[in-house]
Amino acid sequence: MITELIKIRGLMQNHDDFVRAGNLLKNGEVVAIPTETVYGLAANAFNPDAVKKIFKAKGRPGDNPLIVHISDFDDLSKVAVDIPEKAVTLAEKFWPGPLTMILKKSAKIPPEVTAGLATVAVRFPSHMYARAIIEAAGVPLAAPSANLSGKPSPTSALHVIRDMSGRIPMIIDGGECEVGLESTVIDLTGDIPVLLRPGGVTLRELRDAVGEVSVNKKILEEVNDDEQVASPGMKYKHYAPSSPVVIAEGETGAFVKYVTDNIKNKNIAILCFEEEKALFDGMGVSVFTYGRLSHPKELAHGLFSALRNLDEFTFDVIYARMPKADDGISLAIVNRLSRAAAFSKVVL
Ligand code: TXA
Ligand code: MG
């Protein structure tokens, strides 16, 4: 299959391209689209055959459900039923934006989207082009991240091309994704909302909006093979470069010493904060950074891109630095990076 890449300059300038993307989606095809979080691999959420194509293009396990994207508050009632008060509050506060809510699914959503679950994940993205494409398609769009299963989520069209070229008919290039990590996922089907995946909307913001929110333990812990999980995505390793990643926890000084001590017999890369970079000058170690520790949003924005850059090379080990988990965006960074490291770490 030939993949067409369309660079968007503006809603007006590329009006015809949005119509074409919408038509492909109407006709049961898959199109990669930009969103404010990461790129998505979209198909008509009401069409089971179209949705199956997403799983095929990604190599995604069939038991991992997709997020349904809408471009209007009114569309929520088409995809979900029995919407609780807290979901309405969260939608008013954070939609459009990087928040996905788990709700009871409507009969219109086929089991292919939800992997047979009685619940559906719904998100109203804020990205102008994502909204324009949903509108052009005229239906809600099921879309996981547009990476091959197991690779880091794509935050630029180049990442999507790498993974999806030849597998789908069209990629819409809307530039770099602002947030850089996938949306926050919150389950609203019980009495107390449960955070299933931290993301752009933080735990602090969620609690400010609806009071008590519990945090699924598996956000910061490894899942064993035989374990039941609240969100199927938690079972999969995800986000991993091909070389082994080990989290290096401790002060900067101790980290520099550790790398110095280990450099002699190993081909080492480090993924560190911008503030630490100069300390490794001339040391013979490959240095990658993903933003300033003092600006966690920058770290979130740069993480997946850095993991993809690391994946271009082979190292004996990649030592990665991460911020402390809190109730802000750092929780999401720690969640993604810990999983990229398969939870292995050294405490310095
Ligand atoms: O930011 C995002 O959320 C991006 C963009 C494209 O919108 N999408 C995304 O999709 O990250 P994906 O498929 O890579 O991640 C969806 C996560 C998975 O971990 C999946 O298991 C979980 O949401 N999920 C989907 N439906 C669910 C449900 N009914 N119950 C529990 N978890 C669900
Ligand atoms: Mg994904």
CSV table of C-alpha atoms and ligand atoms in Angstrom, one decimal:
chain,number,residue,atom,x,y,z
A,1,MET,CA,0.0,0.0,0.0
A,2,ILE,CA,1.2,3.5,-0.8
A,3,THR,CA,1.0,5.9,2.1
A,4,GLU,CA,0.2,9.5,1.3
A,5,LEU,CA,1.8,12.1,3.7
A,6,ILE,CA,-0.1,15.4,3.9
A,7,LYS,CA,1.6,18.4,5.6
A,8,ILE,CA,-1.0,20.7,7.0
A,9,ARG,CA,-0.5,24.4,6.8
A,10,GLY,CA,-3.9,25.5,8.0
A,11,LEU,CA,-7.6,24.6,8.2
A,12,MET,CA,-8.4,26.8,5.2
A,13,GLN,CA,-5.3,26.1,3.1
A,14,ASN,CA,-5.8,22.3,3.4
A,15,HIS,CA,-9.6,22.2,3.4
A,16,ASP,CA,-9.7,19.7,0.6
A,17,ASP,CA,-7.3,17.4,2.4
A,18,PHE,CA,-9.5,17.3,5.4
A,19,VAL,CA,-12.4,16.3,3.2
A,20,ARG,CA,-10.3,13.6,1.6
A,21,ALA,CA,-9.2,12.3,5.0
A,22,GLY,CA,-12.9,12.3,6.1
A,23,ASN,CA,-13.9,10.4,3.0
A,24,LEU,CA,-11.3,7.7,3.6
A,25,LEU,CA,-12.5,7.3,7.1
A,26,LYS,CA,-16.2,7.2,6.0
A,27,ASN,CA,-15.1,4.4,3.5
A,28,GLY,CA,-13.7,2.3,6.3
A,29,GLU,CA,-10.0,3.2,5.9
A,30,VAL,CA,-7.4,4.0,8.6
A,31,VAL,CA,-5.8,7.5,8.7
A,32,ALA,CA,-3.1,8.7,11.1
A,33,ILE,CA,-3.9,12.0,12.7
A,34,PRO,CA,-2.2,14.5,15.0
A,35,THR,CA,-3.7,15.2,18.5
A,36,GLU,CA,-2.4,17.3,21.3
A,37,THR,CA,-1.1,14.2,23.1
A,38,VAL,CA,0.4,11.8,20.5
A,39,TYR,CA,-0.5,10.8,17.0
A,40,GLY,CA,-3.5,8.5,16.7
A,41,LEU,CA,-4.4,5.8,14.2
A,42,ALA,CA,-8.0,6.5,13.4
A,43,ALA,CA,-11.0,4.6,12.0
A,44,ASN,CA,-14.8,4.9,12.1
A,45,ALA,CA,-15.7,3.7,15.6
A,46,PHE,CA,-19.1,2.4,14.4
A,47,ASN,CA,-17.5,0.2,11.7
A,48,PRO,CA,-16.1,-3.1,13.0
A,49,ASP,CA,-14.2,-3.9,9.8
A,50,ALA,CA,-12.5,-0.5,9.8
A,51,VAL,CA,-11.6,-1.0,13.5
A,52,LYS,CA,-10.0,-4.4,12.7
A,53,LYS,CA,-7.7,-2.6,10.3
A,54,ILE,CA,-6.2,-0.6,13.1
A,55,PHE,CA,-5.3,-3.7,15.1
A,56,LYS,CA,-3.7,-5.2,11.9
A,57,ALA,CA,-1.7,-2.1,11.1
A,58,LYS,CA,-0.3,-1.8,14.6
A,59,GLY,CA,0.1,-5.4,15.4
A,60,ARG,CA,-2.0,-4.7,18.5
A,61,PRO,CA,-3.3,-7.6,20.7
A,62,GLY,CA,-7.1,-7.9,20.1
A,63,ASP,CA,-7.7,-7.8,23.9
A,64,ASN,CA,-6.5,-4.2,24.2
A,65,PRO,CA,-9.4,-1.7,23.7
A,66,LEU,CA,-9.3,1.6,21.8
A,67,ILE,CA,-10.2,5.1,22.8
A,68,VAL,CA,-13.2,6.7,20.9
A,69,HIS,CA,-12.6,10.3,19.9
A,70,ILE,CA,-15.5,12.8,19.6
A,71,SER,CA,-15.5,16.5,18.4
A,72,ASP,CA,-18.6,17.6,20.2
A,73,PHE,CA,-20.0,17.3,23.7
A,74,ASP,CA,-23.3,16.1,22.3
A,75,ASP,CA,-21.6,13.0,20.7
A,76,LEU,CA,-20.9,11.7,24.1
A,77,SER,CA,-24.4,10.3,24.4
A,78,LYS,CA,-23.9,8.4,21.2
A,79,VAL,CA,-21.0,6.4,22.5
A,80,ALA,CA,-21.7,6.1,26.2
A,81,VAL,CA,-24.7,5.7,28.5
A,82,ASP,CA,-25.5,6.3,32.2
A,83,ILE,CA,-23.1,9.2,32.3
A,84,PRO,CA,-22.4,10.0,36.0
A,85,GLU,CA,-22.4,13.6,37.4
A,86,LYS,CA,-18.6,13.5,37.9
A,87,ALA,CA,-18.0,12.7,34.3
A,88,VAL,CA,-20.0,15.7,33.3
A,89,THR,CA,-18.0,17.9,35.7
A,90,LEU,CA,-14.7,16.5,34.3
A,91,ALA,CA,-15.9,17.0,30.7
A,92,GLU,CA,-16.8,20.6,31.4
A,93,LYS,CA,-13.5,21.3,33.0
A,94,PHE,CA,-11.0,19.4,30.8
A,95,TRP,CA,-12.6,18.8,27.4
A,96,PRO,CA,-11.6,19.4,24.8
A,97,GLY,CA,-8.2,18.2,26.1
A,98,PRO,CA,-5.9,15.3,27.1
A,99,LEU,CA,-8.5,13.4,29.3
A,100,THR,CA,-10.0,10.0,28.5
A,101,MET,CA,-13.0,8.8,30.6
A,102,ILE,CA,-14.1,5.2,31.0
A,103,LEU,CA,-17.9,5.0,30.9
A,104,LYS,CA,-20.6,2.4,30.2
A,105,LYS,CA,-20.6,1.8,26.4
A,106,SER,CA,-23.6,2.4,24.2
A,107,ALA,CA,-25.0,-0.4,22.0
A,108,LYS,CA,-23.7,1.5,18.9
A,109,ILE,CA,-20.1,0.8,19.8
A,110,PRO,CA,-19.1,-2.6,18.5
A,111,PRO,CA,-17.1,-5.1,20.7
A,112,GLU,CA,-14.1,-4.7,18.4
A,113,VAL,CA,-13.5,-1.2,19.8
A,114,THR,CA,-13.8,-2.2,23.5
A,115,ALA,CA,-12.3,-5.7,23.2
A,116,GLY,CA,-15.5,-7.1,24.4
A,117,LEU,CA,-15.7,-4.9,27.6
A,118,ALA,CA,-19.0,-3.3,28.7
A,119,THR,CA,-17.2,0.0,29.1
A,120,VAL,CA,-15.8,2.4,26.5
A,121,ALA,CA,-12.9,5.0,26.7
A,122,VAL,CA,-14.0,8.4,25.4
A,123,ARG,CA,-11.9,11.5,24.6
A,124,PHE,CA,-12.6,14.9,23.1
A,125,PRO,CA,-9.2,16.1,21.8
A,126,SER,CA,-8.4,19.8,21.7
A,127,HIS,CA,-6.1,19.6,18.6
A,128,MET,CA,-7.7,21.7,15.9
A,129,TYR,CA,-6.8,19.3,13.1
A,130,ALA,CA,-7.9,16.2,15.0
A,131,ARG,CA,-11.3,17.9,15.5
A,132,ALA,CA,-11.5,18.9,11.9
A,133,ILE,CA,-10.9,15.3,10.8
A,134,ILE,CA,-13.5,13.9,13.2
A,135,GLU,CA,-16.0,16.4,11.8
A,136,ALA,CA,-15.1,15.6,8.2
A,137,ALA,CA,-15.6,11.9,8.9
A,138,GLY,CA,-18.9,12.7,10.5
A,139,VAL,CA,-18.5,9.8,13.0
A,140,PRO,CA,-16.6,9.3,16.3
A,141,LEU,CA,-13.1,7.8,15.6
A,142,ALA,CA,-11.6,4.9,17.4
A,143,ALA,CA,-7.9,5.7,17.7
A,144,PRO,CA,-5.0,4.2,19.6
A,145,SER,CA,-1.5,5.8,19.5
A,146,ALA,CA,-0.1,5.5,15.9
A,147,ASN,CA,2.9,3.4,16.8
A,148,LEU,CA,3.6,-0.2,16.1
A,149,SER,CA,2.7,-2.2,19.2
A,150,GLY,CA,5.6,-2.1,21.7
A,151,LYS,CA,7.2,1.1,20.3
A,152,PRO,CA,7.0,4.5,22.0
A,153,SER,CA,3.9,6.6,21.0
A,154,PRO,CA,4.7,8.9,18.0
A,155,THR,CA,4.9,12.6,18.8
A,156,SER,CA,5.7,13.7,15.2
A,157,ALA,CA,4.7,12.7,11.7
A,158,LEU,CA,8.2,11.3,11.1
A,159,HIS,CA,7.7,8.8,13.9
A,160,VAL,CA,4.4,7.7,12.3
A,161,ILE,CA,6.1,7.4,8.9
A,162,ARG,CA,8.7,5.1,10.4
A,163,ASP,CA,6.1,2.8,11.9
A,164,MET,CA,3.2,3.0,9.5
A,165,SER,CA,4.5,3.6,6.0
A,166,GLY,CA,3.1,1.1,3.6
A,167,ARG,CA,0.5,0.0,6.2
A,168,ILE,CA,-2.1,2.7,6.0
A,169,PRO,CA,-3.3,5.0,3.1
A,170,MET,CA,-2.8,8.4,4.7
A,171,ILE,CA,-0.8,10.3,7.4
A,172,ILE,CA,-1.8,13.8,8.3
A,173,ASP,CA,1.2,15.8,9.4
A,174,GLY,CA,0.2,18.4,12.0
A,175,GLY,CA,3.7,19.0,13.4
A,176,GLU,CA,4.9,18.1,16.9
A,177,CYS,CA,2.4,17.1,19.6
A,178,GLU,CA,2.2,19.6,22.4
A,179,VAL,CA,1.9,17.3,25.4
A,180,GLY,CA,4.0,14.4,24.1
A,181,LEU,CA,2.5,11.7,26.4
A,182,GLU,CA,-0.8,10.0,26.0
A,183,SER,CA,-4.0,11.2,27.6
A,184,THR,CA,-4.9,10.7,31.3
A,185,VAL,CA,-7.3,7.7,31.6
A,186,ILE,CA,-9.8,7.8,34.5
A,187,ASP,CA,-12.5,5.2,35.2
A,188,LEU,CA,-15.8,6.7,36.2
A,189,THR,CA,-17.9,3.5,36.3
A,190,GLY,CA,-17.6,3.1,40.1
A,191,ASP,CA,-18.4,5.3,43.1
A,192,ILE,CA,-14.9,6.7,43.4
A,193,PRO,CA,-13.1,7.7,40.1
A,194,VAL,CA,-9.9,5.7,39.6
A,195,LEU,CA,-6.9,7.0,37.7
A,196,LEU,CA,-5.7,4.2,35.3
A,197,ARG,CA,-3.1,6.1,33.3
A,198,PRO,CA,-1.5,9.4,34.3
A,199,GLY,CA,-1.2,12.0,31.6
A,200,GLY,CA,-1.6,15.7,30.6
A,201,VAL,CA,-4.5,16.3,33.0
A,202,THR,CA,-2.8,15.7,36.4
A,203,LEU,CA,-4.1,13.9,39.5
A,204,ARG,CA,-4.0,17.2,41.3
A,205,GLU,CA,-6.3,18.8,38.8
A,206,LEU,CA,-8.7,15.8,38.8
A,207,ARG,CA,-8.9,15.9,42.6
A,208,ASP,CA,-9.5,19.7,42.6
A,209,ALA,CA,-12.4,19.1,40.2
A,210,VAL,CA,-14.2,16.1,41.7
A,211,GLY,CA,-12.7,15.4,45.1
A,212,GLU,CA,-11.5,11.9,45.9
A,213,VAL,CA,-9.8,10.0,43.1
A,214,SER,CA,-8.0,6.8,43.8
A,215,VAL,CA,-4.9,5.7,41.9
A,216,ASN,CA,-4.6,2.2,40.5
A,217,LYS,CA,-1.5,0.7,42.0
A,218,LYS,CA,-0.2,-0.7,38.7
A,219,ILE,CA,0.6,2.8,37.5
A,220,LEU,CA,3.9,2.5,39.4
A,221,GLU,CA,4.3,-1.3,39.7
A,222,GLU,CA,5.1,-4.2,37.5
A,223,VAL,CA,2.2,-6.4,36.4
A,224,ASN,CA,2.7,-10.1,36.7
A,225,ASP,CA,1.7,-12.4,33.8
A,226,ASP,CA,-1.2,-14.0,35.6
A,227,GLU,CA,-2.5,-10.8,37.2
A,228,GLN,CA,-6.0,-9.2,36.5
A,229,VAL,CA,-5.7,-5.5,35.5
A,230,ALA,CA,-8.2,-2.7,35.4
A,231,SER,CA,-7.0,-1.5,32.0
A,232,PRO,CA,-5.7,-4.1,29.5
A,233,GLY,CA,-3.0,-1.7,28.3
A,234,MET,CA,-1.2,-2.1,31.7
A,235,LYS,CA,-0.3,-5.7,30.8
A,236,TYR,CA,1.9,-4.7,27.8
A,237,LYS,CA,5.5,-3.6,28.2
A,238,HIS,CA,5.2,-0.6,25.8
A,239,TYR,CA,7.4,2.3,25.2
A,240,ALA,CA,10.7,0.3,25.2
A,241,PRO,CA,13.8,1.0,23.1
A,242,SER,CA,15.6,-2.1,22.0
A,243,SER,CA,18.6,-1.7,24.3
A,244,PRO,CA,17.9,-2.3,28.0
A,245,VAL,CA,16.9,0.8,30.1
A,246,VAL,CA,17.8,1.0,33.8
A,247,ILE,CA,16.5,3.9,35.9
A,248,ALA,CA,19.3,5.6,37.9
A,249,GLU,CA,17.9,7.0,41.1
A,250,GLY,CA,19.9,9.4,43.3
A,251,GLU,CA,21.7,12.7,43.3
A,252,THR,CA,23.5,14.0,40.2
A,253,GLY,CA,26.9,13.7,41.8
A,254,ALA,CA,26.3,10.0,42.6
A,255,PHE,CA,25.0,9.4,39.1
A,256,VAL,CA,28.1,10.9,37.5
A,257,LYS,CA,30.3,8.8,39.7
A,258,TYR,CA,28.3,5.6,38.9
A,259,VAL,CA,28.6,6.2,35.1
A,260,THR,CA,32.3,6.9,35.5
A,261,ASP,CA,32.8,3.7,37.4
A,262,ASN,CA,30.9,1.7,34.8
A,263,ILE,CA,32.1,3.2,31.5
A,264,LYS,CA,35.3,1.1,31.2
A,265,ASN,CA,33.8,-2.2,30.1
A,266,LYS,CA,30.4,-1.1,28.7
A,267,ASN,CA,28.9,0.8,25.8
A,268,ILE,CA,26.7,3.1,27.9
A,269,ALA,CA,24.1,5.7,26.9
A,270,ILE,CA,22.5,8.0,29.4
A,271,LEU,CA,19.1,9.7,29.2
A,272,CYS,CA,19.4,12.7,31.5
A,273,PHE,CA,18.0,16.1,32.3
A,274,GLU,CA,19.3,19.1,30.3
A,275,GLU,CA,20.8,20.5,33.6
A,276,GLU,CA,23.1,17.4,33.9
A,277,LYS,CA,24.3,17.2,30.3
A,278,ALA,CA,27.5,19.2,30.5
A,279,LEU,CA,28.8,17.0,33.4
A,280,PHE,CA,29.3,14.1,30.9
A,281,ASP,CA,31.3,16.1,28.3
A,282,GLY,CA,34.3,14.2,27.0
A,283,MET,CA,33.5,11.1,29.1
A,284,GLY,CA,32.9,8.7,26.2
A,285,VAL,CA,29.3,8.1,27.0
A,286,SER,CA,26.4,8.8,24.6
A,287,VAL,CA,24.3,11.6,26.1
A,288,PHE,CA,20.6,12.1,25.3
A,289,THR,CA,18.4,14.6,27.1
A,290,TYR,CA,14.7,15.1,27.2
A,291,GLY,CA,14.2,18.5,28.9
A,292,ARG,CA,14.9,20.4,32.0
A,293,LEU,CA,14.1,18.9,35.4
A,294,SER,CA,12.9,22.3,36.5
A,295,HIS,CA,10.3,22.2,33.7
A,296,PRO,CA,8.5,18.8,33.9
A,297,LYS,CA,6.2,19.7,31.0
A,298,GLU,CA,9.3,19.8,28.9
A,299,LEU,CA,10.3,16.4,30.1
A,300,ALA,CA,6.9,15.0,29.2
A,301,HIS,CA,7.1,16.6,25.7
A,302,GLY,CA,10.5,15.2,25.0
A,303,LEU,CA,10.5,11.8,26.5
A,304,PHE,CA,9.1,9.6,23.7
A,305,SER,CA,11.1,11.4,21.0
A,306,ALA,CA,14.2,10.7,23.1
A,307,LEU,CA,13.3,7.1,23.5
A,308,ARG,CA,12.9,6.8,19.7
A,309,ASN,CA,16.3,8.4,19.2
A,310,LEU,CA,17.9,5.9,21.6
A,311,ASP,CA,16.2,3.1,19.6
A,312,GLU,CA,18.3,4.1,16.5
A,313,PHE,CA,21.4,2.7,18.3
A,314,THR,CA,22.5,-0.4,20.2
A,315,PHE,CA,23.9,0.1,23.7
A,316,ASP,CA,24.8,-2.4,26.5
A,317,VAL,CA,22.7,-0.3,28.8
A,318,ILE,CA,20.8,3.0,28.9
A,319,TYR,CA,20.8,4.7,32.3
A,320,ALA,CA,17.8,7.0,32.6
A,321,ARG,CA,17.1,9.8,35.0
A,322,MET,CA,13.6,10.6,36.0
A,323,PRO,CA,11.9,13.2,38.2
A,324,LYS,CA,10.2,12.2,41.5
A,325,ALA,CA,6.6,11.1,41.1
A,326,ASP,CA,4.1,13.6,42.5
A,327,ASP,CA,0.5,14.6,41.8
A,328,GLY,CA,1.5,16.6,38.8
A,329,ILE,CA,2.8,15.7,35.3
A,330,SER,CA,5.8,13.9,36.8
A,331,LEU,CA,3.6,10.9,37.7
A,332,ALA,CA,3.0,10.4,34.0
A,333,ILE,CA,6.8,10.7,33.2
A,334,VAL,CA,7.7,8.2,35.9
A,335,ASN,CA,4.9,5.8,34.7
A,336,ARG,CA,6.1,5.7,31.1
A,337,LEU,CA,9.8,5.7,31.9
A,338,SER,CA,9.5,3.0,34.5
A,339,ARG,CA,7.7,0.8,32.0
A,340,ALA,CA,10.3,1.5,29.3
A,341,ALA,CA,12.8,0.2,31.9
A,342,ALA,CA,10.6,-2.8,32.7
A,343,PHE,CA,10.9,-1.4,36.3
A,344,SER,CA,14.6,-2.1,36.6
A,345,LYS,CA,16.6,0.4,38.6
A,346,VAL,CA,19.7,1.1,40.5
A,347,VAL,CA,19.5,3.2,43.7
A,348,LEU,CA,22.7,5.3,44.0
B,1,TXA,O1,-3.7,10.4,24.1
B,1,TXA,C1,-4.2,9.4,23.8
B,1,TXA,O2,-5.0,8.8,24.6
B,1,TXA,C2,-3.9,8.7,22.5
B,1,TXA,C3,-4.5,9.7,21.4
B,1,TXA,C4,-4.4,9.1,20.0
B,1,TXA,O3,-5.8,10.0,21.7
B,1,TXA,N1,-4.4,7.4,22.4
B,1,TXA,C5,-3.9,6.4,23.1
B,1,TXA,O4,-4.5,5.2,22.8
B,1,TXA,O5,-3.0,6.5,23.8
B,1,TXA,P1,-3.9,3.8,23.3
B,1,TXA,O6,-4.8,2.8,22.6
B,1,TXA,O7,-2.5,3.7,22.9
B,1,TXA,O8,-4.2,3.7,24.8
B,1,TXA,C6,-5.5,3.5,25.3
B,1,TXA,C7,-5.4,2.9,26.7
B,1,TXA,C8,-4.9,1.5,26.7
B,1,TXA,O9,-4.0,1.3,27.8
B,1,TXA,C9,-6.2,0.7,26.9
B,1,TXA,O10,-6.0,-0.5,27.5
B,1,TXA,C10,-7.0,1.7,27.7
B,1,TXA,O11,-6.7,3.0,27.3
B,1,TXA,N2,-8.5,1.5,27.6
B,1,TXA,C11,-9.2,1.6,26.5
B,1,TXA,N3,-10.5,1.3,26.7
B,1,TXA,C12,-10.6,0.9,28.0
B,1,TXA,C13,-11.6,0.4,28.8
B,1,TXA,N4,-12.9,0.3,28.4
B,1,TXA,N5,-11.3,0.1,30.1
B,1,TXA,C14,-10.1,0.3,30.6
B,1,TXA,N6,-9.0,0.7,29.8
B,1,TXA,C15,-9.3,1.0,28.6
B,2,MG,MG,-0.5,3.2,22.8
